[in-house]
Tab-separated table of C-alpha atoms in Angstrom:
chain	number	residue	atom	x	y	z
W	1	MET	CA	-10.247	-77.796	47.898
W	2	LEU	CA	-12.535	-76.832	45.436
W	3	ALA	CA	-11.220	-72.655	45.049
W	4	ALA	CA	-8.083	-73.614	45.953
W	5	TRP	CA	-8.099	-76.497	42.497
W	6	TRP	CA	-9.295	-73.250	40.390
W	7	LEU	CA	-6.674	-70.633	41.257
W	8	CYS	CA	-4.283	-74.183	39.917
W	9	VAL	CA	-5.546	-73.688	36.752
W	10	VAL	CA	-6.069	-69.961	36.660
W	11	ALA	CA	-2.178	-70.059	37.366
W	12	VAL	CA	-1.384	-72.953	34.860
W	13	SER	CA	-3.607	-71.346	32.222
W	14	LEU	CA	-1.671	-67.459	32.460
W	15	SER	CA	1.524	-68.728	32.668
W	16	ALA	CA	0.828	-70.737	29.302
W	17	THR	CA	-0.038	-67.502	28.182
W	18	ALA	CA	2.614	-65.731	28.819
W	19	LEU	CA	4.353	-67.911	27.699
W	20	SER	CA	2.929	-68.014	24.080
W	21	ALA	CA	2.936	-63.966	23.869
W	22	LEU	CA	6.663	-64.550	24.653
W	23	ASP	CA	6.942	-67.757	22.000
W	24	PRO	CA	9.467	-65.838	18.509
W	25	GLU	CA	7.551	-67.834	16.443
W	26	GLN	CA	4.349	-66.052	17.117
W	27	GLU	CA	3.998	-63.063	15.194
W	28	VAL	CA	4.884	-60.001	17.220
W	29	ARG	CA	3.089	-56.510	15.854
W	30	VAL	CA	5.629	-53.919	16.087
W	31	VAL	CA	3.810	-50.168	15.782
W	32	ASP	CA	5.548	-47.261	14.170
W	33	PRO	CA	4.370	-43.678	15.325
W	34	GLU	CA	6.122	-42.515	12.179
W	35	GLN	CA	4.942	-44.752	9.570
W	36	GLU	CA	1.169	-44.204	10.727
W	37	ALA	CA	2.507	-40.872	10.492
W	38	ARG	CA	3.034	-41.222	7.056
W	39	GLN	CA	-0.223	-43.145	6.149
W	40	TYR	CA	-2.023	-40.674	7.695
W	41	LEU	CA	-0.226	-37.710	5.262
W	42	GLU	CA	-1.037	-39.438	2.196
W	43	LEU	CA	-4.800	-39.926	2.505
W	44	LEU	CA	-4.936	-36.528	3.238
W	45	ASP	CA	-2.164	-35.311	-0.221
W	46	LYS	CA	-4.908	-36.791	-1.999
W	47	GLU	CA	-7.941	-35.534	-0.136
W	48	TYR	CA	-6.376	-32.365	-0.539
W	49	GLY	CA	-5.612	-32.101	-3.320
W	50	ARG	CA	-8.962	-34.030	-4.800
W	51	ARG	CA	-10.795	-30.618	-3.426
W	52	ALA	CA	-7.963	-28.194	-3.954
W	53	ASN	CA	-8.852	-29.557	-7.952
W	54	VAL	CA	-12.298	-28.861	-7.015
W	55	GLU	CA	-12.387	-25.588	-5.996
W	56	THR	CA	-9.965	-23.964	-8.080
W	57	LEU	CA	-11.926	-25.360	-10.800
W	58	ALA	CA	-14.516	-23.051	-9.010
W	59	GLU	CA	-12.341	-20.406	-8.380
W	60	TRP	CA	-10.938	-19.782	-12.603
W	61	GLY	CA	-14.824	-20.238	-13.408
W	62	TYR	CA	-15.897	-16.787	-10.998
W	63	ALA	CA	-12.492	-15.446	-12.056
W	64	SER	CA	-13.027	-15.785	-15.978
W	65	ASN	CA	-17.367	-15.241	-16.013
W	66	ILE	CA	-18.395	-13.386	-12.988
W	67	THR	CA	-21.589	-13.627	-12.191
W	68	ASP	CA	-23.839	-14.035	-9.498
W	69	GLU	CA	-24.224	-18.142	-10.069
W	70	THR	CA	-20.352	-18.307	-10.285
W	71	LEU	CA	-19.777	-16.735	-7.411
W	72	GLN	CA	-22.370	-18.672	-5.373
W	73	TYR	CA	-21.291	-22.183	-6.347
W	74	LYS	CA	-17.529	-20.726	-5.420
W	75	LEU	CA	-18.715	-19.512	-2.155
W	76	ASN	CA	-20.543	-22.947	-1.468
W	77	VAL	CA	-17.392	-24.870	-2.041
W	78	SER	CA	-15.377	-22.607	-0.510
W	79	ALA	CA	-17.434	-22.906	2.504
W	80	GLU	CA	-17.075	-26.918	2.479
W	81	HIS	CA	-13.240	-27.009	1.857
W	82	ALA	CA	-13.384	-25.008	4.571
W	83	LYS	CA	-15.573	-26.403	6.702
W	84	PHE	CA	-12.879	-30.477	5.574
W	85	GLN	CA	-9.900	-28.460	6.491
W	86	LYS	CA	-10.957	-27.263	10.243
W	87	GLN	CA	-12.198	-30.754	10.458
W	88	GLN	CA	-8.828	-32.563	9.157
W	89	TRP	CA	-6.744	-30.148	11.294
W	90	LEU	CA	-8.470	-31.510	14.583
W	91	GLU	CA	-7.192	-34.629	13.058
W	92	THR	CA	-3.560	-33.166	12.499
W	93	ILE	CA	-2.752	-31.848	15.620
W	94	LYS	CA	-3.355	-34.837	17.343
W	95	TYR	CA	-0.178	-36.412	16.174
W	96	PRO	CA	2.977	-35.375	17.687
W	97	TRP	CA	4.903	-34.394	14.862
W	98	HIS	CA	7.059	-31.852	17.238
W	99	THR	CA	8.956	-35.458	18.429
W	100	TYR	CA	9.381	-37.159	14.834
W	101	LYS	CA	12.693	-37.559	13.497
W	102	ASP	CA	11.962	-37.308	9.329
W	103	PRO	CA	12.626	-33.731	9.128
W	104	ASP	CA	9.497	-34.449	5.720
W	105	ILE	CA	6.888	-35.341	8.128
W	106	ARG	CA	7.355	-32.953	10.395
W	107	ARG	CA	7.687	-30.672	7.900
W	108	GLN	CA	4.349	-31.580	5.694
W	109	PHE	CA	2.698	-31.210	9.442
W	110	GLN	CA	3.831	-27.827	10.369
W	111	LYS	CA	1.931	-26.863	7.334
W	112	TYR	CA	-1.273	-28.364	8.182
W	113	SER	CA	-0.871	-27.921	11.617
W	114	VAL	CA	-2.046	-23.867	10.023
W	115	LEU	CA	-5.398	-23.741	9.875
W	116	GLY	CA	-5.795	-19.759	8.664
W	117	THR	CA	-8.998	-18.101	7.360
W	118	ALA	CA	-10.538	-21.661	8.549
W	119	ALA	CA	-10.363	-21.067	11.906
W	120	LEU	CA	-13.284	-18.486	12.007
W	121	SER	CA	-16.554	-19.468	12.648
W	122	GLU	CA	-18.984	-20.743	9.773
W	123	GLU	CA	-20.961	-17.391	9.476
W	124	LYS	CA	-17.653	-15.840	9.277
W	125	PHE	CA	-15.775	-17.663	6.823
W	126	ASP	CA	-18.511	-17.286	4.635
W	127	LYS	CA	-18.512	-13.271	5.245
W	128	LEU	CA	-14.788	-12.426	4.333
W	129	GLU	CA	-15.256	-14.488	1.040
W	130	LYS	CA	-17.887	-12.663	0.462
W	131	LEU	CA	-16.479	-10.134	1.184
W	132	VAL	CA	-13.377	-11.077	-1.145
W	133	SER	CA	-15.567	-12.183	-4.090
W	134	GLU	CA	-17.865	-8.822	-3.752
W	135	MET	CA	-14.197	-7.029	-4.112
W	136	GLU	CA	-13.123	-8.001	-6.623
W	137	SER	CA	-16.230	-7.792	-8.813
W	138	ILE	CA	-15.773	-4.282	-7.995
W	139	TYR	CA	-12.729	-3.642	-9.188
W	140	SER	CA	-12.803	-6.269	-12.756
W	141	THR	CA	-16.607	-4.579	-13.287
W	142	ALA	CA	-15.471	-0.775	-12.600
W	143	LYS	CA	-16.138	1.400	-16.186
W	144	VAL	CA	-14.880	4.961	-16.206
W	145	CYS	CA	-17.026	7.826	-18.861
W	146	ASP	CA	-14.652	8.930	-21.537
W	147	TYR	CA	-12.970	12.199	-20.712
W	148	ASN	CA	-13.757	13.368	-24.299
W	149	ASP	CA	-17.427	12.415	-24.551
W	150	ALA	CA	-19.277	12.240	-21.031
W	151	THR	CA	-22.092	10.081	-22.419
W	152	LYS	CA	-19.864	6.739	-23.227
W	153	CYS	CA	-19.327	5.246	-19.979
W	154	ASP	CA	-18.403	1.558	-20.405
W	155	LEU	CA	-14.008	2.319	-20.539
W	156	SER	CA	-12.740	-0.353	-18.285
W	157	LEU	CA	-9.039	-0.910	-16.935
W	158	GLU	CA	-8.186	-3.654	-19.243
W	159	PRO	CA	-7.976	-3.186	-22.672
W	160	GLU	CA	-10.108	0.995	-22.840
W	161	LEU	CA	-7.804	3.267	-19.212
W	162	THR	CA	-4.751	0.969	-19.532
W	163	GLU	CA	-4.802	2.060	-24.108
W	164	ARG	CA	-4.375	5.192	-22.861
W	165	LEU	CA	-2.553	5.714	-19.260
W	166	ALA	CA	0.080	4.671	-21.454
W	167	GLU	CA	-0.694	6.354	-25.036
W	168	SER	CA	-2.283	9.828	-24.324
W	169	ARG	CA	0.123	12.634	-23.031
W	170	ASP	CA	-3.119	15.582	-21.941
W	171	PRO	CA	-2.573	15.569	-18.732
W	172	LYS	CA	-6.529	16.750	-17.251
W	173	GLU	CA	-7.431	13.401	-19.852
W	174	LEU	CA	-4.567	11.350	-17.324
W	175	SER	CA	-5.333	12.955	-14.601
W	176	HIS	CA	-9.318	12.488	-15.636
W	177	ILE	CA	-9.186	8.575	-15.508
W	178	TRP	CA	-7.083	8.478	-12.368
W	179	VAL	CA	-9.138	9.686	-10.651
W	180	GLU	CA	-12.503	8.638	-11.838
W	181	TRP	CA	-11.432	4.737	-12.061
W	182	ARG	CA	-10.436	5.015	-8.045
W	183	HIS	CA	-13.992	6.170	-7.089
W	184	ALA	CA	-15.348	2.828	-10.102
W	185	SER	CA	-12.901	1.010	-7.887
W	186	GLY	CA	-11.293	1.856	-4.941
W	187	GLU	CA	-13.930	4.604	-3.586
W	188	LYS	CA	-16.613	1.570	-3.632
W	189	VAL	CA	-14.615	-1.774	-1.927
W	190	ARG	CA	-13.799	0.689	1.312
W	191	SER	CA	-16.410	-0.912	3.468
W	192	GLN	CA	-15.234	-3.964	2.075
W	193	PHE	CA	-12.462	-4.006	2.720
W	194	GLU	CA	-12.668	-2.286	6.294
W	195	HIS	CA	-14.240	-4.968	7.520
W	196	TYR	CA	-12.047	-7.654	6.044
W	197	VAL	CA	-8.971	-6.479	7.851
W	198	ALA	CA	-10.681	-7.469	10.063
W	199	LEU	CA	-11.747	-10.634	9.841
W	200	SER	CA	-8.432	-11.695	9.077
W	201	ASN	CA	-6.789	-10.308	12.235
W	202	GLU	CA	-9.196	-12.400	13.828
W	203	ALA	CA	-8.022	-15.287	11.290
W	204	ALA	CA	-4.662	-14.967	12.483
W	205	VAL	CA	-4.818	-14.453	15.959
W	206	LEU	CA	-7.128	-17.998	16.010
W	207	ASN	CA	-3.869	-19.357	14.112
W	208	ASN	CA	-2.365	-17.658	17.879
W	209	PHE	CA	-0.065	-14.906	15.468
W	210	THR	CA	-0.481	-11.313	16.705
W	211	ASP	CA	-2.410	-9.958	13.094
W	212	ALA	CA	-2.730	-11.020	9.751
W	213	SER	CA	0.701	-9.718	9.248
W	214	ALA	CA	2.597	-11.193	11.187
W	215	TYR	CA	0.884	-14.576	9.004
W	216	TRP	CA	1.273	-13.260	6.111
W	217	LEU	CA	5.363	-12.668	7.395
W	218	LYS	CA	5.511	-16.506	8.836
W	219	ASP	CA	6.113	-18.253	5.562
W	220	TYR	CA	9.159	-16.364	4.670
W	221	GLU	CA	10.744	-18.395	7.660
W	222	ALA	CA	12.797	-14.717	8.624
W	223	GLU	CA	13.004	-13.309	12.149
W	224	ASP	CA	14.275	-10.168	10.517
W	225	PHE	CA	13.436	-10.514	7.952
W	226	GLN	CA	11.030	-6.768	7.279
W	227	ASP	CA	14.214	-5.518	8.819
W	228	GLN	CA	16.191	-7.947	5.189
W	229	VAL	CA	13.144	-5.848	3.490
W	230	LYS	CA	14.130	-2.281	4.451
W	231	ALA	CA	18.880	-2.857	4.562
W	232	LEU	CA	17.938	-4.296	0.969
W	233	TRP	CA	15.770	-0.699	0.318
W	234	ASP	CA	18.403	1.568	1.712
W	235	GLN	CA	20.592	-0.430	-0.926
W	236	VAL	CA	18.990	0.884	-3.869
W	237	LYS	CA	17.039	3.608	-2.206
W	238	PRO	CA	19.990	6.717	-3.482
W	239	LEU	CA	20.125	4.531	-7.724
W	240	TYR	CA	16.371	4.896	-7.096
W	241	GLN	CA	16.330	8.566	-6.511
W	242	GLN	CA	19.003	9.905	-9.293
W	243	LEU	CA	16.501	7.829	-11.615
W	244	HIS	CA	13.230	9.967	-9.705
W	245	ALA	CA	14.793	13.240	-9.884
W	246	TYR	CA	15.902	12.803	-13.683
W	247	VAL	CA	11.819	10.916	-14.471
W	248	ARG	CA	10.459	14.299	-12.325
W	249	ARG	CA	12.797	16.087	-14.561
W	250	ARG	CA	11.456	15.066	-18.261
W	251	LEU	CA	8.119	15.606	-17.200
W	252	ASN	CA	8.162	19.167	-16.085
W	253	GLU	CA	10.243	19.930	-19.609
W	254	LYS	CA	7.262	18.020	-21.262
W	255	TYR	CA	4.031	19.549	-18.421
W	256	GLY	CA	5.402	22.298	-16.961
W	257	ASP	CA	6.087	24.157	-13.535
W	258	ASP	CA	1.910	24.046	-12.944
W	259	VAL	CA	1.838	20.461	-13.083
W	260	VAL	CA	4.900	19.130	-12.393
W	261	ASN	CA	6.686	19.702	-9.039
W	262	ARG	CA	10.450	20.407	-9.812
W	263	ARG	CA	10.899	19.408	-6.041
W	264	GLY	CA	7.730	17.374	-5.006
W	265	PRO	CA	6.732	13.638	-5.824
W	266	ILE	CA	5.777	13.055	-8.917
W	267	PRO	CA	2.233	13.249	-10.133
W	268	ALA	CA	1.734	8.891	-10.397
W	269	HIS	CA	-1.025	9.626	-12.915
W	270	LEU	CA	1.262	10.723	-16.184
W	271	LEU	CA	3.565	7.740	-15.229
W	272	GLY	CA	2.357	5.584	-18.023
W	273	ASN	CA	0.595	3.456	-15.503
W	274	MET	CA	-2.646	2.860	-13.742
W	275	TRP	CA	-0.477	2.588	-9.428
W	276	ALA	CA	2.426	3.884	-10.991
W	277	GLN	CA	4.376	0.685	-10.330
W	278	THR	CA	6.103	1.045	-14.443
W	279	TRP	CA	7.727	3.325	-16.059
W	280	ASN	CA	8.597	1.970	-20.121
W	281	ASN	CA	5.062	3.648	-21.793
W	282	ILE	CA	6.567	7.411	-20.575
W	283	PHE	CA	9.680	6.227	-22.324
W	284	ASP	CA	9.349	8.694	-25.643
W	285	ILE	CA	9.584	11.591	-23.018
W	286	SER	CA	12.309	10.572	-20.436
W	287	VAL	CA	14.652	8.309	-22.836
W	288	PRO	CA	18.002	9.696	-22.533
W	289	PHE	CA	19.057	9.532	-26.048
W	290	PRO	CA	15.621	10.244	-29.049
W	291	GLY	CA	18.588	9.363	-31.780
W	292	LYS	CA	19.609	6.619	-31.190
W	293	GLN	CA	17.416	2.891	-31.648
W	294	ASN	CA	13.920	2.454	-29.877
W	295	ILE	CA	14.480	-0.885	-28.309
W	296	ASP	CA	9.975	-0.434	-28.106
W	297	VAL	CA	8.926	-3.165	-30.384
W	298	THR	CA	5.353	-2.431	-29.937
W	299	GLU	CA	4.929	-0.543	-33.292
W	300	GLU	CA	6.777	-4.594	-34.559
W	301	MET	CA	5.097	-6.553	-33.085
W	302	VAL	CA	1.771	-5.259	-34.921
W	303	LYS	CA	3.620	-5.270	-37.975
W	304	GLN	CA	4.597	-8.674	-38.070
W	305	GLY	CA	1.032	-9.324	-36.719
W	306	TYR	CA	1.483	-10.298	-33.950
W	307	THR	CA	-1.678	-11.814	-31.439
W	308	PRO	CA	-1.842	-12.543	-28.510
W	309	LEU	CA	-1.573	-16.398	-29.255
W	310	ARG	CA	2.084	-15.881	-31.203
W	311	MET	CA	3.176	-14.639	-28.208
W	312	PHE	CA	2.390	-17.525	-26.254
W	313	LYS	CA	4.167	-19.814	-29.210
W	314	LEU	CA	6.940	-17.165	-28.739
W	315	SER	CA	7.438	-17.431	-25.180
W	316	GLU	CA	6.800	-20.974	-25.119
W	317	GLU	CA	9.684	-21.167	-27.706
W	318	PHE	CA	11.722	-19.625	-24.988
W	319	PHE	CA	11.307	-21.598	-22.439
W	320	VAL	CA	12.041	-24.645	-24.944
W	321	SER	CA	15.479	-23.608	-26.029
W	322	LEU	CA	16.112	-23.264	-22.113
W	323	ASN	CA	15.962	-27.077	-22.021
W	324	LEU	CA	12.058	-26.443	-19.684
W	325	SER	CA	8.988	-28.462	-20.991
W	326	ALA	CA	6.796	-27.427	-23.737
W	327	MET	CA	3.029	-26.187	-22.620
W	328	PRO	CA	0.844	-29.183	-21.657
W	329	GLU	CA	-2.270	-29.352	-24.721
W	330	THR	CA	-4.754	-28.592	-21.930
W	331	PHE	CA	-2.179	-25.529	-21.551
W	332	TRP	CA	-3.726	-24.266	-24.871
W	333	LYS	CA	-7.202	-25.662	-24.723
W	334	ASN	CA	-8.270	-24.684	-20.818
W	335	SER	CA	-5.496	-21.086	-21.131
W	336	ILE	CA	-7.761	-17.241	-22.001
W	337	LEU	CA	-5.174	-15.166	-23.624
W	338	GLU	CA	-7.401	-12.872	-24.618
W	339	LYS	CA	-10.170	-11.639	-22.838
W	340	PRO	CA	-13.795	-12.556	-24.249
W	341	GLU	CA	-16.631	-11.071	-26.159
W	342	GLY	CA	-19.325	-9.921	-23.846
W	343	ARG	CA	-19.108	-11.912	-20.131
W	344	GLU	CA	-16.552	-9.913	-16.808
W	345	LEU	CA	-14.029	-11.663	-16.162
W	346	ILE	CA	-11.397	-10.448	-13.655
W	347	CYS	CA	-8.841	-9.277	-16.636
W	348	HIS	CA	-5.850	-9.319	-14.286
W	349	ALA	CA	-2.542	-11.729	-15.947
W	350	SER	CA	-1.794	-14.995	-13.425
W	351	ALA	CA	-1.398	-18.018	-14.047
W	352	TRP	CA	-2.810	-21.158	-12.611
W	353	ASP	CA	-2.400	-24.201	-11.556
W	354	PHE	CA	-5.367	-26.799	-10.342
W	355	TYR	CA	-3.370	-29.320	-8.711
W	356	ASP	CA	-3.665	-32.510	-10.471
W	357	SER	CA	-0.777	-32.165	-12.146
W	358	LYS	CA	-1.244	-32.024	-15.655
W	359	ASP	CA	-4.522	-28.930	-16.104
W	360	PHE	CA	-2.496	-25.093	-16.082
W	361	ARG	CA	-4.159	-22.030	-17.171
W	362	ILE	CA	-3.162	-18.776	-17.843
W	363	LYS	CA	-5.392	-15.887	-17.923
W	364	GLN	CA	-4.671	-12.692	-19.980
W	365	CYS	CA	-6.824	-10.259	-21.175
W	366	THR	CA	-3.485	-9.316	-23.659
W	367	ALA	CA	-2.484	-6.743	-25.674
W	368	VAL	CA	-0.101	-6.878	-28.784
W	369	ASN	CA	1.908	-4.883	-27.213
W	370	MET	CA	5.062	-4.847	-26.214
W	371	GLU	CA	4.643	-5.006	-22.269
W	372	ASP	CA	2.265	-7.824	-22.089
W	373	LEU	CA	4.915	-9.674	-24.132
W	374	PHE	CA	7.046	-9.404	-20.970
W	375	THR	CA	4.116	-10.037	-19.221
W	376	ALA	CA	2.845	-13.049	-21.263
W	377	HIS	CA	7.311	-14.396	-20.258
W	378	HIS	CA	5.899	-13.607	-16.342
W	379	GLU	CA	3.665	-15.704	-16.630
W	380	MET	CA	4.229	-18.651	-18.359
W	381	GLY	CA	7.176	-18.325	-15.481
W	382	HIS	CA	4.806	-19.587	-13.522
W	383	ILE	CA	3.624	-22.755	-15.220
W	384	GLN	CA	7.089	-23.264	-16.027
W	385	TYR	CA	7.636	-23.179	-11.852
W	386	PHE	CA	4.164	-25.763	-11.677
W	387	LEU	CA	5.453	-28.457	-13.951
W	388	GLN	CA	8.307	-28.572	-12.014
W	389	TYR	CA	6.897	-29.375	-9.362
W	390	LYS	CA	3.997	-30.389	-9.932
W	391	ASP	CA	4.511	-34.319	-8.241
W	392	GLN	CA	5.573	-33.172	-4.687
W	393	PRO	CA	2.900	-33.595	-2.444
W	394	PHE	CA	0.393	-31.415	-2.225
W	395	ILE	CA	0.939	-29.018	0.632
W	396	TYR	CA	4.593	-28.639	-1.291
W	397	LYS	CA	2.505	-27.094	-4.290
W	398	GLU	CA	3.449	-23.469	-3.920
W	399	GLY	CA	6.591	-20.595	-4.653
W	400	ALA	CA	8.676	-21.631	-1.705
W	401	ASN	CA	7.684	-18.187	-0.697
W	402	PRO	CA	5.516	-16.088	-0.432
W	403	GLY	CA	7.906	-13.933	-2.836
W	404	PHE	CA	9.358	-16.375	-5.675
W	405	HIS	CA	6.971	-17.534	-7.864
W	406	GLU	CA	7.465	-13.937	-8.114
W	407	ALA	CA	11.428	-13.874	-9.156
W	408	VAL	CA	10.637	-16.277	-10.928
W	409	GLY	CA	8.325	-15.033	-13.203
W	410	ASP	CA	10.290	-11.159	-13.170
W	411	VAL	CA	13.687	-13.257	-13.915
W	412	MET	CA	12.178	-15.099	-17.582
W	413	ALA	CA	10.586	-11.579	-17.957
W	414	LEU	CA	13.420	-10.009	-18.178
W	415	SER	CA	15.545	-12.311	-19.930
W	416	VAL	CA	14.161	-12.430	-23.241
W	417	SER	CA	14.178	-7.991	-22.327
W	418	THR	CA	17.166	-7.468	-23.381
W	419	PRO	CA	18.512	-6.446	-26.981
W	420	LYS	CA	20.399	-8.917	-28.034
W	421	HIS	CA	16.922	-11.685	-27.688
W	422	LEU	CA	14.667	-8.823	-29.359
W	423	ARG	CA	16.624	-9.303	-32.281
W	424	LYS	CA	17.439	-13.456	-31.347
W	425	VAL	CA	13.220	-13.531	-32.643
W	426	GLY	CA	13.264	-10.472	-34.683
W	427	LEU	CA	12.178	-7.513	-33.063
W	428	LEU	CA	14.463	-5.748	-33.205
W	429	ASP	CA	16.847	-4.270	-35.765
W	430	GLY	CA	20.048	-3.829	-36.563
W	431	ALA	CA	23.621	-5.306	-35.375
W	432	SER	CA	24.854	-5.342	-31.716
W	433	THR	CA	26.983	-2.568	-30.821
W	434	ASP	CA	28.556	-1.112	-28.059
W	435	ASP	CA	27.503	1.813	-27.595
W	436	PRO	CA	26.652	3.237	-23.950
W	437	GLU	CA	24.301	5.655	-24.909
W	438	ALA	CA	21.786	2.791	-26.706
W	439	THR	CA	22.507	0.476	-23.314
W	440	ILE	CA	21.855	3.617	-21.637
W	441	ASN	CA	18.742	4.175	-22.928
W	442	TYR	CA	18.202	0.160	-22.543
W	443	LEU	CA	18.381	-0.165	-18.810
């Protein structure tokens, strides 16, 4: 009898509880999975932004002052960031982001779900970071002996070797510079590079890619990307072959058959650039119509007393004239616009985003010449792109694809290299003409 009474009490109690749960006056909490995911991304965005700022400051410290201390600090910060990435990745992949309706949420989760080189073990990640830093240091601090003075062995890539390649017309000196700099740089990083390739491939496999090349291509988001590149090359190849043959003939006329074969490849050291990627420094040799106006404004820049700072101020004026942003004060305060005395640094021109929406910098060992003037506009083009997406979530603070930033920079550089613009800024004399020979010289 007692047991039956107790069962009745329990039944009544459960019924009351069930009714209470269905009472519309009671607050019912419905969990929205996408809202939870959005909140997670907001927290992740703030933390990644904070850590990226710290890591970029460490990278800048090393790139602008190569010492054992700045290297070790950079490596320590990178290792700590990799640990965070790995921990956060384990949390991120728990979310069923493929099922979310919001394309923005799916997109952010997709990008966060690729771990990158942090997928390596701590030991191998540290090794990879150290290899990259060693290669950067060797490349940036490489020194070559003077061709005319074997006791003078302090010639750096920037500015001495770059200037010699641009100005010398002695093929033996040019060959000496080209070969010796590669002995001092590329030859010395071969072992590190081989290990770097192996670790990069291993990291790619850990991220479910076949190798590092497949990992690098993923951000172009086109399965036929390589076919697209080949198709573009096939379009431009006939023009390039004609240009190549024309320049080769002019170099042959300058140096003779013993130096330049009229049917073979062009010796790279004769093209005025350490990597033969631009040929503007041999314009005096290759110009089709020497009697027409010279569009190289280097001499005029020197005559007018241009400095690296003035070159960047001119670049800023150009962007402001397009109704784009002036550089923030922190840019002028923190950038390195010419090579400092008394310390080694990575001189390769580069633009930097410090991921705090206010700190943007350029590091460039600027020389007063036309090529570096265009480079200044190119690098500031990167800064303009940074400024346009500075308020986006951290994961979107990058180019639309790995080549897009360079496209933006080069479009800006091309825009300021026209005779019309150079006349407008007072670096080229004379009125604009429709002289076809002058136009061909410019092209």
